[in-house]
Tab-separated table of C-alpha atoms in Angstrom:
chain	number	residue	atom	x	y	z
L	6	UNK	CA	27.783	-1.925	4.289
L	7	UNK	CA	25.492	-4.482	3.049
L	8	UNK	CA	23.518	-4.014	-0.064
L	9	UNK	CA	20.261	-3.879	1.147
L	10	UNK	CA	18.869	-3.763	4.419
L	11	UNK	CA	15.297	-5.808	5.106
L	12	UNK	CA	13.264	-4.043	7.529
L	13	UNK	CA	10.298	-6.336	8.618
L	14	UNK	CA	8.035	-4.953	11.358
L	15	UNK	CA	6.177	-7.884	13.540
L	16	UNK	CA	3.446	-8.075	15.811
L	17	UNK	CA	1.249	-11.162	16.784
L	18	UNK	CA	1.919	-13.112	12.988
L	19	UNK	CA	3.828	-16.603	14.802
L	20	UNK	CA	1.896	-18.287	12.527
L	21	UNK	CA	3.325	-16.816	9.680
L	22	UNK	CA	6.697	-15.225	10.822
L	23	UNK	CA	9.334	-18.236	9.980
L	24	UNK	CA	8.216	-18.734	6.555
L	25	UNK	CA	9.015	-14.882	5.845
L	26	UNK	CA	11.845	-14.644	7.069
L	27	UNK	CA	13.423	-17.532	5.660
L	28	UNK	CA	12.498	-16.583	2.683
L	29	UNK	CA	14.823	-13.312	3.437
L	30	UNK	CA	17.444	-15.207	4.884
L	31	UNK	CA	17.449	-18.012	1.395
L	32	UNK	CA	17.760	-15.084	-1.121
L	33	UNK	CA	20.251	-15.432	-4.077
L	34	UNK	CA	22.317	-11.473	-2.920
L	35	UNK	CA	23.151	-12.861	0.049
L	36	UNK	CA	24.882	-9.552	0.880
L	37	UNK	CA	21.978	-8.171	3.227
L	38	UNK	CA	20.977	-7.165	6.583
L	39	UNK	CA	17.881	-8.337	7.861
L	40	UNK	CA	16.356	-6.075	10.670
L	41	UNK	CA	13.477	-7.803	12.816
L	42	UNK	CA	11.508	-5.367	14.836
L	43	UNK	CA	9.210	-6.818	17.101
L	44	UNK	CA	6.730	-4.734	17.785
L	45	UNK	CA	5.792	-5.667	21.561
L	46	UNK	CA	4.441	-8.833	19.988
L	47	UNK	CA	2.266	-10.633	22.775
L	48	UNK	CA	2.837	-14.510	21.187
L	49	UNK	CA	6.230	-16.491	20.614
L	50	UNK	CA	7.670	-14.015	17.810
L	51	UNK	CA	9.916	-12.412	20.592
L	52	UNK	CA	11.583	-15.683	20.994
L	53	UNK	CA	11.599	-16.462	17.241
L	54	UNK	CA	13.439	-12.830	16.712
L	55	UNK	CA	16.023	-13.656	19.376
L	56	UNK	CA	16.801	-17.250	17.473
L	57	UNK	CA	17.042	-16.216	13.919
L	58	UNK	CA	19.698	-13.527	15.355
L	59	UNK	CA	21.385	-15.898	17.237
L	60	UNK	CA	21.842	-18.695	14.075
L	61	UNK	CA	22.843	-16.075	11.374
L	62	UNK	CA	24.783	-12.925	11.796
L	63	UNK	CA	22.861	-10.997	9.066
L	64	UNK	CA	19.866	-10.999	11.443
L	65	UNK	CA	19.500	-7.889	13.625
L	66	UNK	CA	16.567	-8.299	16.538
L	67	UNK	CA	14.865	-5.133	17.886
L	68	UNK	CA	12.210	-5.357	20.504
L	69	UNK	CA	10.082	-2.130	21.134
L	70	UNK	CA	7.269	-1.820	23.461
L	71	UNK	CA	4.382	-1.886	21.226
L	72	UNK	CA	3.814	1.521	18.701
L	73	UNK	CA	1.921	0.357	15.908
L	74	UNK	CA	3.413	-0.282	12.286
L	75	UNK	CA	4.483	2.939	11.367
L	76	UNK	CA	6.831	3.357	14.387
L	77	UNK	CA	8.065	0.015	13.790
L	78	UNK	CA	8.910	0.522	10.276
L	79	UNK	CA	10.524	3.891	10.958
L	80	UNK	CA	12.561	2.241	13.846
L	81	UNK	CA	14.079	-0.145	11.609
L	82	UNK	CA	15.141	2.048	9.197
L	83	UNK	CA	16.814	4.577	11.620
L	84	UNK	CA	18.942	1.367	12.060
L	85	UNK	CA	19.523	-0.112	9.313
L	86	UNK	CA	22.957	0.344	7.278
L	87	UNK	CA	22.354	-0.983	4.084
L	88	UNK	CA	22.855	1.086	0.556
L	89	UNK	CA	19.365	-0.023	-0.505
L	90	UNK	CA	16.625	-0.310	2.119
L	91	UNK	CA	13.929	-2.911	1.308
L	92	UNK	CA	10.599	-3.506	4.008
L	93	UNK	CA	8.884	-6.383	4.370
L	94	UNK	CA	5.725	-7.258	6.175
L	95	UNK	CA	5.792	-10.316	8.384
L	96	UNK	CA	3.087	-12.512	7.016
L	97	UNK	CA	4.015	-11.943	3.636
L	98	UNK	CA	6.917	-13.807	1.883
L	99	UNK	CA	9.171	-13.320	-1.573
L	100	UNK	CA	10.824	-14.926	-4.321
L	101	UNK	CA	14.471	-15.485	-3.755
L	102	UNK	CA	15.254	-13.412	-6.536
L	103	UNK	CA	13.657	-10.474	-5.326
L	104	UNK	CA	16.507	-8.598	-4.092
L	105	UNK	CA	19.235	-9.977	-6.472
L	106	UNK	CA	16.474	-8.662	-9.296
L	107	UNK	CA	15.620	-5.222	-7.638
L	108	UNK	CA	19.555	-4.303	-6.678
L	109	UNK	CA	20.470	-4.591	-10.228
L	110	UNK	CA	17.710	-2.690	-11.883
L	111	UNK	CA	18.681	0.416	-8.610
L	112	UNK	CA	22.427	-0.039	-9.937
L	113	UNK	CA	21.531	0.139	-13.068
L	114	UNK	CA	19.465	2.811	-13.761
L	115	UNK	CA	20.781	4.596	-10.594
L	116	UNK	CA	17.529	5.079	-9.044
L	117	UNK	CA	16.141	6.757	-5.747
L	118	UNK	CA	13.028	3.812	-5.967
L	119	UNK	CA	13.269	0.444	-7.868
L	120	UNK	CA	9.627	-1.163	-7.462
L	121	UNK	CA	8.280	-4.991	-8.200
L	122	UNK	CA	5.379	-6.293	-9.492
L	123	UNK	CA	3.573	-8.923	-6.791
L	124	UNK	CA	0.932	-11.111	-6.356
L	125	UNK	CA	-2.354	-11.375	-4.407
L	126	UNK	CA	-2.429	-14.627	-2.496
L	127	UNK	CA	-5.368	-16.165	0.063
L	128	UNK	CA	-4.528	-19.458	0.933
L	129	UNK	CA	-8.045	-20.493	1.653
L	130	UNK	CA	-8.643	-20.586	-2.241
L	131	UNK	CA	-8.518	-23.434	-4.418
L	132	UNK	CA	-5.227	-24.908	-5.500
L	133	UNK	CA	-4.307	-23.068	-8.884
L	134	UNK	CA	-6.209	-19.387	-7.993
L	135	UNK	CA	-4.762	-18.880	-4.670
L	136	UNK	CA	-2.095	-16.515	-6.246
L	137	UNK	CA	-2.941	-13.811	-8.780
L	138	UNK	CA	-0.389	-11.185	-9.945
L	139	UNK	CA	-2.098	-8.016	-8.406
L	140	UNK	CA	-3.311	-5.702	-10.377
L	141	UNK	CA	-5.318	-1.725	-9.608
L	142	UNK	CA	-8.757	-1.996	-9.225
L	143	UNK	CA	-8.636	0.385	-11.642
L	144	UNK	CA	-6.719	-1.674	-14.308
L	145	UNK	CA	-3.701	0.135	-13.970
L	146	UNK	CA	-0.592	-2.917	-14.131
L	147	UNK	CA	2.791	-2.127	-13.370
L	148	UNK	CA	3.911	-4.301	-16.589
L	149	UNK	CA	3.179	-1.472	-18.429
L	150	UNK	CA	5.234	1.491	-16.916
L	151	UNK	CA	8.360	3.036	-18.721
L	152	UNK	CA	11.266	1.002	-19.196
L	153	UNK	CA	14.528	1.981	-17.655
L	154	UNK	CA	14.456	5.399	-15.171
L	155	UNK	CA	11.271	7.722	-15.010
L	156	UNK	CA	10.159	10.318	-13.192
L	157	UNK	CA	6.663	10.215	-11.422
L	158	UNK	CA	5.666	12.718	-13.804
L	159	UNK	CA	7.019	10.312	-16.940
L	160	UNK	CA	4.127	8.006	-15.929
L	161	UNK	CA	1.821	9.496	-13.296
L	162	UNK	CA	-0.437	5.684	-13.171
L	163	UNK	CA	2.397	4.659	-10.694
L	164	UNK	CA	0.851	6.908	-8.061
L	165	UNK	CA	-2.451	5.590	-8.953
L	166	UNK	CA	-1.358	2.082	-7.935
L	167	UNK	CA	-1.742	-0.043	-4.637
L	168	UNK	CA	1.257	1.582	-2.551
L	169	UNK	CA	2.956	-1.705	-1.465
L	170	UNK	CA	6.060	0.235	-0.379
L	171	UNK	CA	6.820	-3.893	0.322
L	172	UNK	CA	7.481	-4.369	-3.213
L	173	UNK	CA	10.207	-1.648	-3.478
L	174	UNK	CA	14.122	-0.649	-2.195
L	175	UNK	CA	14.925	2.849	-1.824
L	176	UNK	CA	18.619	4.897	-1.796
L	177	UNK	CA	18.742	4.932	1.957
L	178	UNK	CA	20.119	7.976	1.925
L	179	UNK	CA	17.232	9.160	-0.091
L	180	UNK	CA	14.404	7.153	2.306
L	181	UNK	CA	16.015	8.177	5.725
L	182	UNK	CA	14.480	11.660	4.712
L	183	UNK	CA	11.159	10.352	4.986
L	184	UNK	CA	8.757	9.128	7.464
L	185	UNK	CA	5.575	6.921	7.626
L	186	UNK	CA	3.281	9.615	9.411
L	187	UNK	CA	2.978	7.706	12.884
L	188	UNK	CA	-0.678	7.103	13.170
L	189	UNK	CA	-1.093	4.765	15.533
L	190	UNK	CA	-4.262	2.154	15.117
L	191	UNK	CA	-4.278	3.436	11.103
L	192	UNK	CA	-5.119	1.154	8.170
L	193	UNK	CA	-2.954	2.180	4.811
L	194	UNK	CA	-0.078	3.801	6.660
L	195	UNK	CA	1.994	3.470	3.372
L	196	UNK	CA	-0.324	6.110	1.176
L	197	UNK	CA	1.149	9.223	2.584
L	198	UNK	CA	4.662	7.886	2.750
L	199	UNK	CA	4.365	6.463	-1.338
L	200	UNK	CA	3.119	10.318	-2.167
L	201	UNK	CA	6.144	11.635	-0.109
L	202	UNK	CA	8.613	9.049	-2.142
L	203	UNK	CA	7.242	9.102	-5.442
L	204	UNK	CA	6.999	12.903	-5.694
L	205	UNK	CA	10.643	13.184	-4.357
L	206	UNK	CA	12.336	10.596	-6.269
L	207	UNK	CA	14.310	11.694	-9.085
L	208	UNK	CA	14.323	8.214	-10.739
L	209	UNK	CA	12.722	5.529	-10.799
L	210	UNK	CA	12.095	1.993	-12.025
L	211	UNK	CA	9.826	-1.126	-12.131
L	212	UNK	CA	10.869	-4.509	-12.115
L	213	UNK	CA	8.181	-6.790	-14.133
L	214	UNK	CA	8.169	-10.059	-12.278
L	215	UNK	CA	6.219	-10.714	-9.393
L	216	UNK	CA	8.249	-10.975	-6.153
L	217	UNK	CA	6.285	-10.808	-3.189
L	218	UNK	CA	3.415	-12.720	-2.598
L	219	UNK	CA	1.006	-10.598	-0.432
L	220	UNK	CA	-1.172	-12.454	1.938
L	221	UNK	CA	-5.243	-12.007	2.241
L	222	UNK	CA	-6.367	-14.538	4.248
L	223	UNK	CA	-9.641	-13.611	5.877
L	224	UNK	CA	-9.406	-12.477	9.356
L	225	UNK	CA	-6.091	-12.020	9.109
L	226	UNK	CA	-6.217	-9.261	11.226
L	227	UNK	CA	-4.934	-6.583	9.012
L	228	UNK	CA	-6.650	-3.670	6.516
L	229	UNK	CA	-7.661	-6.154	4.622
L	230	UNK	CA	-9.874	-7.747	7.732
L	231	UNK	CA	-10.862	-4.351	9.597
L	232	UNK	CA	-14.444	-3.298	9.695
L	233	UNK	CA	-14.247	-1.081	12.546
L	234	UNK	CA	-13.217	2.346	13.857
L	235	UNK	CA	-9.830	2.128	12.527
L	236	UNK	CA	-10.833	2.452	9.015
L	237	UNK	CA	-11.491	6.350	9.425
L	238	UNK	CA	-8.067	7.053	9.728
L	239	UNK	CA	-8.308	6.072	5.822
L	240	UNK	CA	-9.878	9.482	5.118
L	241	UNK	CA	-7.064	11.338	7.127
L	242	UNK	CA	-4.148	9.773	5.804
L	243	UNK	CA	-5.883	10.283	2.160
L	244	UNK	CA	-5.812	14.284	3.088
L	245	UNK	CA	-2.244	13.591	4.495
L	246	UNK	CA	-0.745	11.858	1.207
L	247	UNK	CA	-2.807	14.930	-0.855
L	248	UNK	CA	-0.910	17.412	1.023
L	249	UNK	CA	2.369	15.970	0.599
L	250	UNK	CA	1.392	15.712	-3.184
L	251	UNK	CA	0.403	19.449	-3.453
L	252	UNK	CA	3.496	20.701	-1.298
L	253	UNK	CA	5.489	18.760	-4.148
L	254	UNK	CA	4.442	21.194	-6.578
L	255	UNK	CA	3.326	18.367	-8.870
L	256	UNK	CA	-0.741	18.431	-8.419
L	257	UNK	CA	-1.690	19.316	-11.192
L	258	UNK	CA	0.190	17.248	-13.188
L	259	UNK	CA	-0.682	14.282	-10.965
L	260	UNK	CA	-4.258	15.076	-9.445
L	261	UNK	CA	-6.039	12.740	-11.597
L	262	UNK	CA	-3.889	9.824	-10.466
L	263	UNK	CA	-4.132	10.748	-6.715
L	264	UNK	CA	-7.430	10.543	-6.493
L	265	UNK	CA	-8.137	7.691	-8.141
L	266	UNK	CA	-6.296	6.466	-5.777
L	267	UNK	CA	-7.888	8.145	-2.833
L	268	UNK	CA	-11.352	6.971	-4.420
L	269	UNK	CA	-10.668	3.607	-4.607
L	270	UNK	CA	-8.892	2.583	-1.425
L	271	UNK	CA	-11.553	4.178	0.571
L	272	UNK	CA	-14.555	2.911	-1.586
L	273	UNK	CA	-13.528	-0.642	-0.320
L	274	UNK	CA	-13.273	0.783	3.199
L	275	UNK	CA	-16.133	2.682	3.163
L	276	UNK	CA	-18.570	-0.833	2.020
L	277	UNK	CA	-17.043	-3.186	5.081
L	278	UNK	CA	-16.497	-0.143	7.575
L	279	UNK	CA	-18.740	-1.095	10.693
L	280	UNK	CA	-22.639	0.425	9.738
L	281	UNK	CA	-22.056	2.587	13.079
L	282	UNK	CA	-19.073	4.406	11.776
L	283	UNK	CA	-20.388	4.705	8.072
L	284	UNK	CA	-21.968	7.971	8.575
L	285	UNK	CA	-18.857	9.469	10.449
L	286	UNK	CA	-16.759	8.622	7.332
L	287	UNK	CA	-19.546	9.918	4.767
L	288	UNK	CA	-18.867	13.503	6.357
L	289	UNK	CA	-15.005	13.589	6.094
L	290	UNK	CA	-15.443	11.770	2.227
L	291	UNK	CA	-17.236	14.830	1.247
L	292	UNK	CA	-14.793	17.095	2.616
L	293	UNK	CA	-12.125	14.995	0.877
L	294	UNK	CA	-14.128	15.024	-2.747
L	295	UNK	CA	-14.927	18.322	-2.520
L	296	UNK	CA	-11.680	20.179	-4.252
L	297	UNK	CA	-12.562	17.563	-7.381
L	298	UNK	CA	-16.163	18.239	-7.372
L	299	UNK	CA	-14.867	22.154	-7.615
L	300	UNK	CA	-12.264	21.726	-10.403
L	301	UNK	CA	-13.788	22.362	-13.504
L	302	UNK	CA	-10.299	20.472	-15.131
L	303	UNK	CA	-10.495	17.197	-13.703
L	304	UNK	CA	-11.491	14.766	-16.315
L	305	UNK	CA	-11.459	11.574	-14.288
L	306	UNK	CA	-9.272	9.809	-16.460
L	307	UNK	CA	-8.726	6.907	-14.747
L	308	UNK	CA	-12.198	5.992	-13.160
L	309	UNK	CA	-14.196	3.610	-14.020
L	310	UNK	CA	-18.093	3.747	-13.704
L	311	UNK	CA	-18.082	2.232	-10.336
L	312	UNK	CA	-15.474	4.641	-9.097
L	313	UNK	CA	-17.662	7.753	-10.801
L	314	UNK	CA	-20.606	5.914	-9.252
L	315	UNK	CA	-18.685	6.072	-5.597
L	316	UNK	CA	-17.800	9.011	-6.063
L	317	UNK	CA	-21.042	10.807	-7.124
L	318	UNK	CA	-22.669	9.109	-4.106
L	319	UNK	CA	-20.566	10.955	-1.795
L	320	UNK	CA	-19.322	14.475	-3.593
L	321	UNK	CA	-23.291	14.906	-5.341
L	322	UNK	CA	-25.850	13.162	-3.091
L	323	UNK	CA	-26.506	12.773	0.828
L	324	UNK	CA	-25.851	9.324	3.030
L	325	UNK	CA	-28.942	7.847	1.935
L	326	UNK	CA	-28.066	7.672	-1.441
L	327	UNK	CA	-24.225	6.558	-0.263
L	328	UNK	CA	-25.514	3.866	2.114
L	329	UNK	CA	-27.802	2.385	-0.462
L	330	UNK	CA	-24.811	1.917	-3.198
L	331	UNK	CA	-23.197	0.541	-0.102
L	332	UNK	CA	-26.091	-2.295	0.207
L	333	UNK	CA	-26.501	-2.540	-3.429
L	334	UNK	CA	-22.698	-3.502	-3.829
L	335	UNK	CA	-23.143	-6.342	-1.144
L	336	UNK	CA	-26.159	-7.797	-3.070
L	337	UNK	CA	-26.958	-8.830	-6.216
L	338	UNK	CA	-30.583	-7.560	-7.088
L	339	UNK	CA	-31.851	-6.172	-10.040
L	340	UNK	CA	-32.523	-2.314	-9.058
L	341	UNK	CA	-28.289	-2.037	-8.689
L	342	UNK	CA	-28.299	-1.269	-12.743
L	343	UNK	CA	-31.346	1.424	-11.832
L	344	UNK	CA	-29.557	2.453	-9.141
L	345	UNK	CA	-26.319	3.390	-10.871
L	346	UNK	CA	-28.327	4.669	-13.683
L	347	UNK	CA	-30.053	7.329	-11.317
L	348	UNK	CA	-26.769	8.371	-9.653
L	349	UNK	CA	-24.805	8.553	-12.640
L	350	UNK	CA	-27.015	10.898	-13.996
């Protein structure tokens, strides 16, 4: 049994693909399985799967005709055999400490998730701000969670962070329990299956070094680059990661979290979703908000005023008023203070 297995799901990234997975195959625990699954990929990563398997026998390929992310992801762990499962996505790549680092914080503390800080990179910036440690929109920064083993509960801000199930390893026998909900076309896949693993896990802990740098290049052709129908999906895998959250029993004690969360992944979709769809996504936002906008205890700890501002525009006030903050966030006039004023109050 090796000591973790690397599960990286590809599909049309040849361009990327060899400098991931070398940096895999070059990492310091050298006791690991690397599982390729090429997702019906339509460029050379096929044949680029087939050769790293061939050259080092810690390389497992998998073609499948094409299912989307989720399936892939799920595929490779259903055959993986590692104690420690680790995913990876295939335009990304890591330090080659990462797994050396995260193994012995898992055997230490004797956790169900061990989780890594990483960084933000975009490689058409200038030299020197191309890679920024990542931190929550919201200011939450994984530096500052517990040391040693916690509980979700122990510090609830983990829930409220970027998912980036990338960044972690789970117990495998622990994360073969759990599925990425298999929504095929669906940008943020990893929300519902972070609630499902974070409100499960009995312990957990954070590594504070960055160890995966995370790539945003524009038009890369991921979330990050979407603008058009896919994006909804957002809303219904938000509802899908709340009801995993409230079946957990924990909602309460982790509501505020979670919906920061919810507010500000699909804020950013919401501003860059196609003008044609906008209106579409208004309607299931305000079914979404609506349980907040009812709960007389929600303090909205963690927002900032741009989040409340979001927020209002959707839960309080009709389209109009949630296009124009829309328009207002894309230019820089002078009525965006009196705008934010008006909705705010």
């Amino acid at each position: 049994m090796a000591k973790v297995s690397i599960v990286v799901p590809i599909y049309n990234v040849e361009k990327y693909l060899r400098e991931c997975v070398d940096s895999i195959l070059n990492q310091t625990l050298r006791d690991i399985e690397v599982i390729l699954v090429d997702d019906g990929s339509p460029d050379a990563c096929p044949q680029i799967v087939d050769e790293y398997a061939r050259q080092d026998s810690r390389v497992v390929a998998i073609h499948q005709p094409n299912s989307g992310y989720s399936r892939a992801v799920n595929h490779g762990i259903e055959k993986s055999h590692g104690e420690y499962i680790g995913i990876i996505e295939s335009d990304d790549w890591i330090e080659p400490d990462m797994y050396e680092k995260l193994y012995k914080s898992a055997k230490k503390y004797d956790t169900d998730v061990t989780k890594g800080m990483f960084t933000k990179y975009n490689s058409t910036l200038p030299a020197g701000a191309r890679d920024e440690v990542f931190r929550n929109p919201s200011g939450i920064d994984l530096s500052l969670a517990p040391d040693g083993a916690f509980k979700i509960t122990d510090w609830p801000q983990l829930l409220a962070f970027h998912a980036s199930i990338w960044s972690s390893i789970y117990r495998a026998s622990f994360v073969k329990k759990i599925k990425i909900p298999e929504t095929a076309g669906a940008s943020y896949q990893d929300f519902p299956f972070m609630m499902d693993v974070m409100t499960r896990a009995k312990r957990i802990s954070v590594v504070r070094k960055p160890l995966v740098h995370w790539r945003n290049d524009p038009e890369q052709g991921n979330s990050t680059s979407a603008r058009g129908e896919k994006l909804l999906l957002m809303a219904k895998n938000s509802q899908t990661g709340i009801n995993i959250v409230k079946k957990s029993g924990l909602y309460d004690e982790l509501k505020e979290a979670l919906y920061i969360h919810v507010v500000w992944t699909n804020m950013g979709f919401f501003c860059k979703i196609d003008s044609m769809y906008r209106r579409d996504y208004y309607d299931q936002l305000r079914k979404l908000f609506e349980p907040v906008k009812q709960d007389p205890d929600f303090t909205y700890r963690y927002f900032r005023p741009q989040d409340r501002l979001f927020f209002s525009s959707i839960a309080d006030h009709g389209y109009a008023y949630a296009s124009a903050v829309v328009i207002a966030s894309k230019v820089k006039t002078n009525f965006l203070p009196r705008l934010k004023q008006l909705l705010l109050h």
